[in-house]
Amino acid sequence: MSTNKPLPTPTEISAPYWNGLKEGRLTLPQCKSCGHWVFFPRRHCDKCWSQDLEWKEVKGTGTLYTYTLTRVPTLPDFADEMPQKMAVVELDEGVRLIAGLVGVKRDEIKIGQRVQVEFQSFDDGELTLPMFRPIAA
Ligand SMILES: [Zn+2]
């Protein structure tokens, strides 16, 4: 889908994350020294400070940690998706990421419900964002 909405700009450090999404894969850096999953992407492990990290694909399942419904568009460009369903998802690997919720009515959203990643591509595949959809418990 084409959009005027602001999109993230990949950096050298985060590029593997965005490239994985483009290929329909959710990948995260994992510390080779202590096994800790690191997110947001950075050059070192935030637990043991090792710089020996490796990008790995994860299942993309987790639980809804928290969410908010915006009643006023965060920018005029988002007026078409009101209310925006903005979530913090805790992946099964323990990291939390911010993403949109899809496939659920606002009165059916429940903190702690199981969710699964899906991929929404923008600007002719230029950038792909992770979205999360509830799955049956
Ligand atoms: Zn580590």
mmCIF file of C-alpha atoms and ligand atoms in Angstrom:
data_model
loop_
_atom_site.group_PDB
_atom_site.id
_atom_site.type_symbol
_atom_site.label_atom_id
_atom_site.label_comp_id
_atom_site.label_asym_id
_atom_site.label_seq_id
_atom_site.Cartn_x
_atom_site.Cartn_y
_atom_site.Cartn_z
ATOM 1 C CA MET A 1 0.000 0.000 0.000
ATOM 2 C CA SER A 2 1.131 3.502 -0.729
ATOM 3 C CA THR A 3 1.224 5.932 2.135
ATOM 4 C CA ASN A 4 1.976 9.486 3.133
ATOM 5 C CA LYS A 5 2.438 8.305 6.694
ATOM 6 C CA PRO A 6 5.845 8.735 8.236
ATOM 7 C CA LEU A 7 7.802 5.478 8.101
ATOM 8 C CA PRO A 8 10.889 4.407 10.035
ATOM 9 C CA THR A 9 14.280 5.047 8.466
ATOM 10 C CA PRO A 10 16.577 2.012 8.712
ATOM 11 C CA THR A 11 20.080 2.676 10.020
ATOM 12 C CA GLU A 12 23.219 0.594 9.574
ATOM 13 C CA ILE A 13 22.528 -1.091 12.921
ATOM 14 C CA SER A 14 18.810 -1.726 12.376
ATOM 15 C CA ALA A 15 18.974 -2.643 8.660
ATOM 16 C CA PRO A 16 18.918 -6.442 9.270
ATOM 17 C CA TYR A 17 15.656 -6.018 11.201
ATOM 18 C CA TRP A 18 13.973 -4.106 8.363
ATOM 19 C CA ASN A 19 15.420 -6.394 5.684
ATOM 20 C CA GLY A 20 14.035 -9.428 7.531
ATOM 21 C CA LEU A 21 10.578 -7.851 7.699
ATOM 22 C CA LYS A 22 10.704 -7.190 3.952
ATOM 23 C CA GLU A 23 11.263 -10.934 3.453
ATOM 24 C CA GLY A 24 8.386 -11.797 5.805
ATOM 25 C CA ARG A 25 10.658 -12.799 8.674
ATOM 26 C CA LEU A 26 10.861 -11.326 12.165
ATOM 27 C CA THR A 27 14.510 -11.348 13.221
ATOM 28 C CA LEU A 28 16.186 -10.152 16.406
ATOM 29 C CA PRO A 29 19.770 -9.899 17.538
ATOM 30 C CA GLN A 30 20.752 -12.528 20.097
ATOM 31 C CA CYS A 31 23.879 -12.368 22.245
ATOM 32 C CA LYS A 32 26.232 -15.255 21.476
ATOM 33 C CA SER A 33 27.879 -14.912 24.893
ATOM 34 C CA CYS A 34 24.872 -15.072 27.209
ATOM 35 C CA GLY A 35 21.870 -15.889 24.979
ATOM 36 C CA HIS A 36 20.012 -12.661 25.792
ATOM 37 C CA TRP A 37 17.699 -11.345 23.070
ATOM 38 C CA VAL A 38 18.522 -7.723 22.332
ATOM 39 C CA PHE A 39 15.905 -5.237 21.232
ATOM 40 C CA PHE A 40 15.907 -2.491 20.055
ATOM 41 C CA PRO A 41 18.822 -3.335 17.736
ATOM 42 C CA ARG A 42 22.201 -2.071 18.970
ATOM 43 C CA ARG A 43 25.853 -2.983 18.727
ATOM 44 C CA HIS A 44 26.155 -4.643 22.122
ATOM 45 C CA CYS A 45 24.218 -6.891 24.488
ATOM 46 C CA ASP A 46 22.429 -4.757 27.077
ATOM 47 C CA LYS A 47 22.869 -7.530 29.650
ATOM 48 C CA CYS A 48 26.551 -8.574 29.452
ATOM 49 C CA TRP A 49 27.994 -5.868 27.111
ATOM 50 C CA SER A 50 29.329 -8.400 24.618
ATOM 51 C CA GLN A 51 29.469 -7.166 21.031
ATOM 52 C CA ASP A 52 29.172 -10.707 19.702
ATOM 53 C CA LEU A 53 25.576 -10.607 18.449
ATOM 54 C CA GLU A 54 23.863 -12.714 15.827
ATOM 55 C CA TRP A 55 20.580 -12.033 13.983
ATOM 56 C CA LYS A 56 18.101 -14.891 14.299
ATOM 57 C CA GLU A 57 14.578 -15.453 13.076
ATOM 58 C CA VAL A 58 11.928 -15.833 15.787
ATOM 59 C CA LYS A 59 8.414 -17.293 15.602
ATOM 60 C CA GLY A 60 6.720 -13.933 16.013
ATOM 61 C CA THR A 61 4.387 -15.090 18.760
ATOM 62 C CA GLY A 62 3.889 -13.355 22.059
ATOM 63 C CA THR A 63 1.380 -11.736 24.351
ATOM 64 C CA LEU A 64 -0.215 -8.336 24.371
ATOM 65 C CA TYR A 65 1.633 -6.467 27.132
ATOM 66 C CA THR A 66 -0.380 -3.258 26.859
ATOM 67 C CA TYR A 67 -2.129 -1.109 24.270
ATOM 68 C CA THR A 68 -3.792 2.203 23.673
ATOM 69 C CA LEU A 69 -6.512 3.432 21.361
ATOM 70 C CA THR A 70 -5.918 6.899 19.987
ATOM 71 C CA ARG A 71 -9.084 8.955 19.788
ATOM 72 C CA VAL A 72 -7.392 11.846 18.018
ATOM 73 C CA PRO A 73 -5.138 11.037 15.036
ATOM 74 C CA THR A 74 -1.466 11.236 16.021
ATOM 75 C CA LEU A 75 -1.006 12.921 12.618
ATOM 76 C CA PRO A 76 -3.667 13.888 10.045
ATOM 77 C CA ASP A 77 -2.311 11.090 7.812
ATOM 78 C CA PHE A 78 -3.586 8.516 10.302
ATOM 79 C CA ALA A 79 -7.196 9.723 10.240
ATOM 80 C CA ASP A 80 -8.157 6.750 8.027
ATOM 81 C CA GLU A 81 -7.368 4.178 10.707
ATOM 82 C CA MET A 82 -9.079 5.663 13.734
ATOM 83 C CA PRO A 83 -8.963 4.586 16.407
ATOM 84 C CA GLN A 84 -5.333 3.593 15.966
ATOM 85 C CA LYS A 85 -4.716 0.413 17.940
ATOM 86 C CA MET A 86 -1.172 0.775 19.216
ATOM 87 C CA ALA A 87 0.296 -2.115 21.135
ATOM 88 C CA VAL A 88 3.316 -3.169 23.116
ATOM 89 C CA VAL A 89 3.823 -6.858 22.440
ATOM 90 C CA GLU A 90 6.031 -9.042 24.569
ATOM 91 C CA LEU A 91 7.504 -11.676 22.306
ATOM 92 C CA ASP A 92 8.055 -15.178 23.654
ATOM 93 C CA GLU A 93 11.780 -14.337 23.600
ATOM 94 C CA GLY A 94 11.078 -11.689 26.264
ATOM 95 C CA VAL A 95 11.623 -8.504 24.274
ATOM 96 C CA ARG A 96 8.889 -5.917 23.895
ATOM 97 C CA LEU A 97 8.172 -4.064 20.708
ATOM 98 C CA ILE A 98 5.705 -1.438 19.639
ATOM 99 C CA ALA A 99 3.407 -2.276 16.743
ATOM 100 C CA GLY A 100 -0.114 -1.926 15.464
ATOM 101 C CA LEU A 101 -2.877 -4.410 16.291
ATOM 102 C CA VAL A 102 -4.948 -5.821 13.438
ATOM 103 C CA GLY A 103 -7.852 -8.207 13.088
ATOM 104 C CA VAL A 104 -9.497 -7.362 16.390
ATOM 105 C CA LYS A 105 -12.359 -5.093 17.411
ATOM 106 C CA ARG A 106 -11.493 -2.617 20.087
ATOM 107 C CA ASP A 107 -13.834 -4.161 22.687
ATOM 108 C CA GLU A 108 -12.243 -7.579 22.101
ATOM 109 C CA ILE A 109 -8.692 -6.489 22.888
ATOM 110 C CA LYS A 110 -7.422 -8.108 26.080
ATOM 111 C CA ILE A 111 -4.102 -7.572 27.797
ATOM 112 C CA GLY A 112 -2.312 -10.902 27.966
ATOM 113 C CA GLN A 113 -3.963 -12.338 24.848
ATOM 114 C CA ARG A 114 -1.782 -14.341 22.480
ATOM 115 C CA VAL A 115 -0.747 -12.587 19.291
ATOM 116 C CA GLN A 116 1.102 -13.497 16.103
ATOM 117 C CA VAL A 117 3.092 -11.210 13.856
ATOM 118 C CA GLU A 118 2.037 -10.453 10.317
ATOM 119 C CA PHE A 119 3.672 -8.207 7.799
ATOM 120 C CA GLN A 120 2.278 -5.085 6.163
ATOM 121 C CA SER A 121 4.213 -3.682 3.288
ATOM 122 C CA PHE A 122 4.250 -0.006 2.271
ATOM 123 C CA ASP A 123 5.417 1.991 -0.738
ATOM 124 C CA ASP A 124 5.681 -0.953 -3.142
ATOM 125 C CA GLY A 125 7.585 -3.118 -0.706
ATOM 126 C CA GLU A 126 10.061 -0.368 0.180
ATOM 127 C CA LEU A 127 9.342 -0.856 3.873
ATOM 128 C CA THR A 128 7.490 -3.528 5.836
ATOM 129 C CA LEU A 129 6.107 -3.085 9.334
ATOM 130 C CA PRO A 130 5.256 -5.795 11.848
ATOM 131 C CA MET A 131 1.617 -5.899 12.926
ATOM 132 C CA PHE A 132 0.111 -8.264 15.460
ATOM 133 C CA ARG A 133 -3.110 -10.245 15.235
ATOM 134 C CA PRO A 134 -4.713 -12.114 18.120
ATOM 135 C CA ILE A 135 -4.615 -15.909 17.860
ATOM 136 C CA ALA A 136 -6.818 -18.420 19.622
ATOM 137 C CA ALA A 137 -5.513 -19.288 23.082
HETATM 138 ZN ZN ZN B 1 24.980 -10.984 26.530
#
